Coordinates of C-alpha atoms and ligand atoms in Angstrom, one line a residue:
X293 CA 21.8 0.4 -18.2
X294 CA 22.3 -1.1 -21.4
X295 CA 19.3 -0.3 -24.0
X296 CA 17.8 -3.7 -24.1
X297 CA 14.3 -3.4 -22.5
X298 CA 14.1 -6.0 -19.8
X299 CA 10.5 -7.0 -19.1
X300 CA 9.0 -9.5 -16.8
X301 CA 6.0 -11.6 -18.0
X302 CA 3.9 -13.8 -15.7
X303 CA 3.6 -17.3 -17.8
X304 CA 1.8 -19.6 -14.8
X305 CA -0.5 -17.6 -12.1
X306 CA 1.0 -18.7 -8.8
X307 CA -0.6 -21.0 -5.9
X308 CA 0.9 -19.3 -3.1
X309 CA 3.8 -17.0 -3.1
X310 CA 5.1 -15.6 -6.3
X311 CA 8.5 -17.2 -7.6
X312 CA 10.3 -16.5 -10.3
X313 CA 9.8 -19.1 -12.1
X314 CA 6.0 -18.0 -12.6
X315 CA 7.9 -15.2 -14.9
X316 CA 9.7 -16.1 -18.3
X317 CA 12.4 -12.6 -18.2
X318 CA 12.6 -11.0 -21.9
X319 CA 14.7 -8.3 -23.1
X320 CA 13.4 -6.6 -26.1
X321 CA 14.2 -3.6 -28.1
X322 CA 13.5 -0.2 -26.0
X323 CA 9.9 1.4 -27.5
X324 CA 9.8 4.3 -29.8
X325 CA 7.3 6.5 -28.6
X326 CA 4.6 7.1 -31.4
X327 CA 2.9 11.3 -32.4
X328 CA 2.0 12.9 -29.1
X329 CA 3.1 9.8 -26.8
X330 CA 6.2 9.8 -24.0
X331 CA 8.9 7.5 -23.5
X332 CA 9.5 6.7 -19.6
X333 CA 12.2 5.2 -17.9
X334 CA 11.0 3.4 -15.0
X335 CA 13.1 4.9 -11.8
X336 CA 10.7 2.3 -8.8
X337 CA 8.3 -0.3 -9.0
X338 CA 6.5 0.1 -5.7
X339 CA 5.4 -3.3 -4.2
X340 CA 1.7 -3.2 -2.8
X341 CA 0.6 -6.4 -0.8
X342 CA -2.2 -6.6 -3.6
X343 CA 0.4 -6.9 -6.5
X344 CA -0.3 -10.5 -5.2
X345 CA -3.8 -10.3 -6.2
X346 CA -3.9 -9.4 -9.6
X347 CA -1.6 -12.2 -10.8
X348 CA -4.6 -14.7 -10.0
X349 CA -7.4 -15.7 -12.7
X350 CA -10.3 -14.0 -10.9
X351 CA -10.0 -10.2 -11.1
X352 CA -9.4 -8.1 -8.4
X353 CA -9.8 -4.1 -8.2
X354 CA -7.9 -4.6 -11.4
X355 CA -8.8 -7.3 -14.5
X356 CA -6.5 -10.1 -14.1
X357 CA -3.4 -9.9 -15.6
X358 CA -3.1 -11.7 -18.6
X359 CA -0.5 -14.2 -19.2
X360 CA 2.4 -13.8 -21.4
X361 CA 2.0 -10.0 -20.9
X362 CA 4.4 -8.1 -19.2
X363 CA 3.4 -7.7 -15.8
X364 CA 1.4 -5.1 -14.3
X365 CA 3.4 -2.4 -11.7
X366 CA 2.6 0.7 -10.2
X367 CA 6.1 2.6 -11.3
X368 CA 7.7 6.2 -10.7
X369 CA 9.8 7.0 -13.5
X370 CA 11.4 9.3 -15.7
X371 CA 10.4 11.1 -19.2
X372 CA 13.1 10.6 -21.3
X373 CA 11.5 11.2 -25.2
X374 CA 8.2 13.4 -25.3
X375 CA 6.2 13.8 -29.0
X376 CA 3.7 15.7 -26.6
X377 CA 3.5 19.5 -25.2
X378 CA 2.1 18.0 -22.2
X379 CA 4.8 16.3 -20.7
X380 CA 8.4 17.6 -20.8
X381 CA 11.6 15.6 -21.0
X382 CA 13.2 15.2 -17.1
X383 CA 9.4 15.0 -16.0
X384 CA 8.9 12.9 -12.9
X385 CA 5.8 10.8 -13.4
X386 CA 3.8 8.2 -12.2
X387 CA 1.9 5.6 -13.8
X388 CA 2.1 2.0 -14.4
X389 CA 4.9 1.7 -16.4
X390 CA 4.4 -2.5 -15.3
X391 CA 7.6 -4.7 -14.7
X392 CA 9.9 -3.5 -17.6
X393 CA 12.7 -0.8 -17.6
X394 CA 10.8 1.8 -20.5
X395 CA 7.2 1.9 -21.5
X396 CA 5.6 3.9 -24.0
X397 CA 2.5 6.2 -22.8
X398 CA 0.1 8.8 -23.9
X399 CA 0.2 12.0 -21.2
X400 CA -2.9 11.5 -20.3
X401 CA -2.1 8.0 -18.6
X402 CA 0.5 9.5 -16.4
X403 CA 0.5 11.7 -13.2
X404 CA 3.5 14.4 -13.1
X405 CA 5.4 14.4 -9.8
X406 CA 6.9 17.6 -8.4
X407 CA 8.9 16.6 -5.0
X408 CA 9.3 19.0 -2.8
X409 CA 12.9 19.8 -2.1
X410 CA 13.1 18.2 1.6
X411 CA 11.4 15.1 0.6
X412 CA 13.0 12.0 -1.3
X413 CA 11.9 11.2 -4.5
X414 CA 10.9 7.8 -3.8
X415 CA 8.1 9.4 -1.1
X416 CA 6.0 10.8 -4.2
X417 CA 5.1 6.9 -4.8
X418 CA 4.2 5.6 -1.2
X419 CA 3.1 8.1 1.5
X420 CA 2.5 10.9 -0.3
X421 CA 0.2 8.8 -2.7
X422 CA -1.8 6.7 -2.6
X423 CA -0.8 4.7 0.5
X424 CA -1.3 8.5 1.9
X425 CA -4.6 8.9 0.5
X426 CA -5.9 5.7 1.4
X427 CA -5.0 5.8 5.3
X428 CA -6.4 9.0 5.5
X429 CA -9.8 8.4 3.3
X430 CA -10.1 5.3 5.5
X431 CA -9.6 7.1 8.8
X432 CA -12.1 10.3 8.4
X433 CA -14.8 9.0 6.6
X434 CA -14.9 5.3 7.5
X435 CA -13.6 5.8 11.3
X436 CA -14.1 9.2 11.5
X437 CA -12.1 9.4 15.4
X438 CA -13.5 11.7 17.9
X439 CA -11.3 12.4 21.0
X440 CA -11.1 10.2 23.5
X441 CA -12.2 6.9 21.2
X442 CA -9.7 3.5 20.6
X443 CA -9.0 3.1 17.5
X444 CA -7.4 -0.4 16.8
X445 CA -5.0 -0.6 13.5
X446 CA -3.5 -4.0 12.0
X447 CA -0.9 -4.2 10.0
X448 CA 0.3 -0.8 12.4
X449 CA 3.6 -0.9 10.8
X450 CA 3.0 -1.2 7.2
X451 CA 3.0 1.7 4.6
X452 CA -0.9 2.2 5.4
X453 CA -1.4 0.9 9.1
X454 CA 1.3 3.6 10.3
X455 CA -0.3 6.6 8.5
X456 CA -3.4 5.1 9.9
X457 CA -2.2 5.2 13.1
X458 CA -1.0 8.7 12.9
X459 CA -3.9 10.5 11.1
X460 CA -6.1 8.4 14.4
X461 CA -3.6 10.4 16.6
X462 CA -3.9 13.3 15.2
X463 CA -7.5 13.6 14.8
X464 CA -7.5 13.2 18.9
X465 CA -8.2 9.3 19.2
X466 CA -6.7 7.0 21.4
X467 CA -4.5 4.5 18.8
X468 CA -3.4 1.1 19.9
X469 CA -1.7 -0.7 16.8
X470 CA -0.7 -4.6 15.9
X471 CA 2.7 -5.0 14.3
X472 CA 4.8 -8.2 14.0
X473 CA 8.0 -7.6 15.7
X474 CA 9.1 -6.0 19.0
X475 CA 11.3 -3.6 16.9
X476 CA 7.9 -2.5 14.7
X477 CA 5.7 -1.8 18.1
X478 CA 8.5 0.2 19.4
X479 CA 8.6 2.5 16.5
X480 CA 5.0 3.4 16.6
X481 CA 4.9 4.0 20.0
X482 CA 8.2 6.5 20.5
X483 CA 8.5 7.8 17.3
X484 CA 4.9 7.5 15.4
X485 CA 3.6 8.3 19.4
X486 CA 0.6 6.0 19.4
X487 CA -0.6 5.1 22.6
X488 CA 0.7 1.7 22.7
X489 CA 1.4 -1.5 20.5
X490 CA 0.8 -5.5 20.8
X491 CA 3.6 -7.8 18.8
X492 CA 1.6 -10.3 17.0
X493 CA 4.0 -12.7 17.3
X494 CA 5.2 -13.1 20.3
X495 CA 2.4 -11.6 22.8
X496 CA -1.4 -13.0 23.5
X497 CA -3.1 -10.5 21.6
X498 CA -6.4 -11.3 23.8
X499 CA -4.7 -11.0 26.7
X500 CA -3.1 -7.6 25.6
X501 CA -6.4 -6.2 24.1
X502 CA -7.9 -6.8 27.5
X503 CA -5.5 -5.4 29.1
X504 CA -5.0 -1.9 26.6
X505 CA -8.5 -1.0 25.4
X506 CA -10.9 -2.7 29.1
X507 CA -13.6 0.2 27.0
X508 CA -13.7 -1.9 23.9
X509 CA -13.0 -0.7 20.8
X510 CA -15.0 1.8 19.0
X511 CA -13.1 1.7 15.7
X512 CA -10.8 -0.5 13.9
X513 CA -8.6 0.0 10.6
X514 CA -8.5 -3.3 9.5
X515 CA -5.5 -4.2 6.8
X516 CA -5.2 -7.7 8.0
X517 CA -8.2 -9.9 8.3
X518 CA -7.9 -13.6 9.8
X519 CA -8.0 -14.6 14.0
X520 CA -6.4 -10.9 14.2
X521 CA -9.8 -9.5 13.2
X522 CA -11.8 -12.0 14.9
X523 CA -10.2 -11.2 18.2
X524 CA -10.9 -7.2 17.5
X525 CA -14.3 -7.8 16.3
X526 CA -15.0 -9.6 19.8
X527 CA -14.0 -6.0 21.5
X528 CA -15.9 -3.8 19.7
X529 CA -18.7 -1.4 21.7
X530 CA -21.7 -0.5 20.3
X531 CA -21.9 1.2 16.7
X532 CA -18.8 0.7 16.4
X533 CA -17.3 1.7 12.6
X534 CA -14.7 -0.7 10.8
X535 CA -12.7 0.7 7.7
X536 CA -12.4 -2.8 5.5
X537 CA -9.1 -1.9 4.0
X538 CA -7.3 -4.9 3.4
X539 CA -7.0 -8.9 4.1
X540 CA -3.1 -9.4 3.6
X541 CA -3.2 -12.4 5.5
X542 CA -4.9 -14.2 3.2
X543 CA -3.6 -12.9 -0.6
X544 CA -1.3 -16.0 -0.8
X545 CA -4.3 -18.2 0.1
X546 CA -4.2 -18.6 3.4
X547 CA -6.0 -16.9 6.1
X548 CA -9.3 -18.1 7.9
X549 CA -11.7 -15.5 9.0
X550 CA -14.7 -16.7 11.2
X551 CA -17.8 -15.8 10.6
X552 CA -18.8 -16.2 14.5
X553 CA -17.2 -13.3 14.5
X554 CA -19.2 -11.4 12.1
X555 CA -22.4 -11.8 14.6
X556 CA -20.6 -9.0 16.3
X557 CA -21.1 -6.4 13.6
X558 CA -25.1 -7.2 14.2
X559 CA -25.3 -7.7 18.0
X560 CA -23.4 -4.1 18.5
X561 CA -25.2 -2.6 15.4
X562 CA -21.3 -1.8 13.8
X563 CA -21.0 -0.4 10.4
X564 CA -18.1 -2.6 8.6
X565 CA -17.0 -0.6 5.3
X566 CA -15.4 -2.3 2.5
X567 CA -13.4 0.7 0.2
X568 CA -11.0 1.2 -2.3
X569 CA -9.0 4.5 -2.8
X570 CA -9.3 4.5 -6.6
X571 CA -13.1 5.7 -5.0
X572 CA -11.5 8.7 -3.9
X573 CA -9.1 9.5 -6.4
X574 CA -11.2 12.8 -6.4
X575 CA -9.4 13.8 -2.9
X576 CA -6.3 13.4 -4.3
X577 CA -5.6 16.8 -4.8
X578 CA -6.5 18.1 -1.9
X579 CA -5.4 15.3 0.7
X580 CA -1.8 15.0 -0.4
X581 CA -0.9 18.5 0.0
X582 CA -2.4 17.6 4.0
X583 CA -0.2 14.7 4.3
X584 CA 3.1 16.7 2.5
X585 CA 2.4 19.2 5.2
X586 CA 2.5 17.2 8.2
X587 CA 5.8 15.6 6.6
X588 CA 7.8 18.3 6.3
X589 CA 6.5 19.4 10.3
X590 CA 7.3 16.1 11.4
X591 CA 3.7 15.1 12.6
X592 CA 3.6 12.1 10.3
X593 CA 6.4 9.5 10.3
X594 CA 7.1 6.7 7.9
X595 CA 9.9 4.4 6.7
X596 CA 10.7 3.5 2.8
X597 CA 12.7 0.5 2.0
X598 CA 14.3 0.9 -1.5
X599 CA 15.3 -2.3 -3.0
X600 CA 18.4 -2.7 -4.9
X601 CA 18.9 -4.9 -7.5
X602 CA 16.2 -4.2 -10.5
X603 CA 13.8 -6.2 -11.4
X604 CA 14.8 -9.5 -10.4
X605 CA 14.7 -8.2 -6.8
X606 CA 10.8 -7.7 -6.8
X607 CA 10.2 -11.4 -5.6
X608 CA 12.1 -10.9 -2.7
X609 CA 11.0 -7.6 -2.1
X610 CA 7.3 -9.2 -2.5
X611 CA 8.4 -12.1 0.0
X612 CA 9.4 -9.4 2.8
X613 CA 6.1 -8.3 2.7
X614 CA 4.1 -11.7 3.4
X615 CA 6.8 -12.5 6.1
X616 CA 6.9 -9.1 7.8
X617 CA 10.7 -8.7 7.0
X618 CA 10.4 -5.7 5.5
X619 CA 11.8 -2.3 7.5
X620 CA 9.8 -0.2 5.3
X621 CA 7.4 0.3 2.1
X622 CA 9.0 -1.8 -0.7
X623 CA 10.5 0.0 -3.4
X624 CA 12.8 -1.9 -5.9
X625 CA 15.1 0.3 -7.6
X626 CA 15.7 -0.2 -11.5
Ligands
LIG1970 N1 -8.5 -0.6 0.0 C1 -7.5 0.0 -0.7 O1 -7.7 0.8 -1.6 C2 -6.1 -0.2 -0.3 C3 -5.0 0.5 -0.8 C4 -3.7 0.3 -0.4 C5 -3.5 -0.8 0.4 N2 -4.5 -1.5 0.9 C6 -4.3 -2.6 1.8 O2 -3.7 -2.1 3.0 C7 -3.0 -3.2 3.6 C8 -1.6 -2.7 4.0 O3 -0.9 -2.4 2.8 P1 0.5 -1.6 2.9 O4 0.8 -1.0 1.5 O5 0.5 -0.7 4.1 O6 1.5 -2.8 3.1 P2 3.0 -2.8 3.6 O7 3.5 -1.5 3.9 O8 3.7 -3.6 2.6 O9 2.9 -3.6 4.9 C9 2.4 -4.9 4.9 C10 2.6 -5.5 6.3 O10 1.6 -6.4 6.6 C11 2.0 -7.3 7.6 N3 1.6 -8.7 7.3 C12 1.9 -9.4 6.2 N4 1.3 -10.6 6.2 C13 0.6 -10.6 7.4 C14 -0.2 -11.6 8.1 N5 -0.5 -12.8 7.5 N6 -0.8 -11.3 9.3 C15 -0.5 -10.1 9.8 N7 0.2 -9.1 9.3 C16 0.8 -9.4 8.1 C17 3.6 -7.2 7.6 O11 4.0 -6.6 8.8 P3 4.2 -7.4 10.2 O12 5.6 -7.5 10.5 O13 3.5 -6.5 11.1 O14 3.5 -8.7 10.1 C18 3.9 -6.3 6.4 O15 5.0 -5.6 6.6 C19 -3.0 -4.4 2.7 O16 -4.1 -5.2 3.1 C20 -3.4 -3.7 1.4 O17 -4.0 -4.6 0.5 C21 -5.8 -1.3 0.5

């Protein structure tokens, strides 16, 4: 890598899908970190479907991001200079280090990583984070499974839906999850062991849902949003609870949602739940050693995609996402 500090800034919000060419690609002189700051080579930039979001005008969880700034990224990296006792050089860290290969930081701004020795590196920014955190947040005290309930959990392949699905399993409930390939519903049901699996895309998902949970559905982890949720709405039993993580299918603008649907929450007296984890950043501590745990037993599975190619990869990587093509979390690799 040379020293030349490539950064990507967005220049036009997009209207749809992210391109390239919503970017204007800068390389500038690598920062010199000031008295007690940290100089951090970015190792990943992990791709959450919300990344999306905050490149629009109206803020999301985040403020927007501002144009002709160097856009924002949730990145694992490396501490390379340190004017701080805090923070050793070699430190892994997290923080976000945003679309650029160094950024300057003050300690304080940035979480030190210790990866276990069985565990990649690259896990520390995905499941054993706050895609971790979040599943299992969302699960125990939004759906809060008892044995012998369906739990219903969309987008059952991503990062999120399959520790969903697992922490459902493991807390004794019965899991049925929605995926987009037949590949994706295989992998939860023989190696995540969910109970079984509908393929969006190719199978009626009424039809299935009648068939797989004829009790209705007394929870549902909801990433996705759209006729998917509408159809699980329609199943739901009385009090049902609904964990509100996500709407994916409608970040790029799409997406239609009824709001027939929505009579459903007050006819069965439901409890639907927006959250966010930044609310429970206060569990951190103590949930990801959990989740580490049942990692290195082999009770929770999950797939990371790293994505070669540095920045310029993160469109595509972004892309997979939206379209399902991805095998795994996205990670791009600087
Ligand atoms: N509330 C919070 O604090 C919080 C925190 C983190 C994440 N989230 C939310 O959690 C959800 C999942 O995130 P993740 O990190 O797990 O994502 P991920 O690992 O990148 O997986 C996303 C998956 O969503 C599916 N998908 C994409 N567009 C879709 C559509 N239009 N309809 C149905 N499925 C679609 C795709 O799989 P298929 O092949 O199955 O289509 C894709 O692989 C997102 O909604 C995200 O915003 C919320």
């Amino acid at each position: 890598m040379s020293d030349m500090n490539e950064q990507w800034r967005l220049i036009t919000r997009p209207d749809g899908e992210a391109r390239a060419d919503h970017f204007e690609v800068q390389d500038s002189e690598k920062p010199t970190p000031g008295d007690n700051e940290v100089l951090v080579r970015n190792i990943y930039l992990f791709i959450p479907p919300s990344m999306r979001l905050w490149m629009n005008e109206k803020e999301s969880y985040f403020p927007a991001q501002q144009l002709g700034e160097v856009m924002m990224g949730i990145t694992l990296g490396v501490v390379e200079e340190s004017n701080s006792p805090d923070l050793e050089v070699g430190t892994y860290v997290n923080g976000m280090g945003g679309w650029q290969n160094w950024f300057v930081s003050q300690p304080e701004q940035l979480q030190p990583v210790s990866p276990h020795p069985d565990i990649p590196l690259e896990t520390y920014r995905t499941v054993l984070d706050v895609q971790g955190l979040t599943a299992y947040q969302g699960i125990t005290e939004i759906c809060k499974p008892e044995a012998g309930k369906t739990l219903v959990v969309t987008a059952a392949a991503g990062c999120v839906g399959s520790l969903a699905c697992q922490i459902g399993k493991i807390m004794g409930a019965k899991v049925i999850g929605i995926a987009g390939s037949a590949e994706k519903c295989k992998w939860l049901t023989s190696e995540c062991g969910i109970d079984a699996a509908i393929d969006y895309k190719s199978e009626n998902i009424s039809e299935r849902l009648d068939a797989l949970v004829p009790e209705g559905i007394d929870m549902i982890y909801e990433n996705v949003g759209g006729t998917i949720m509408d159809s699980l709405l329609d199943r739901i039993n009385d009090h049902a609870r609904i964990a509100l993580c996500g709407l994916i299918s409608s970040y790029n603008g799409g997406g239609v949602q009824s709001t027939a649907s929505l009579n459903q929450i007050v006819i069965k007296t439901a409890r639907l739940e927006g959250f966010l984890v930044r609310d429970y950043m206060h569990e951190y501590e103590k949930v990801i050693p959990i989740l580490q745990d049942w990692v290195l037993s082999d009770k929770l599975k999950y797939k990371v995609e790293v994505v070669e190619g540095g920045i310029s990869a993160t469109i595509g990587a972004m892309s997979n996402i939206f379209h399902g093509r991805n095998k795994g979390v996205q990670l791009v690799k600087f």
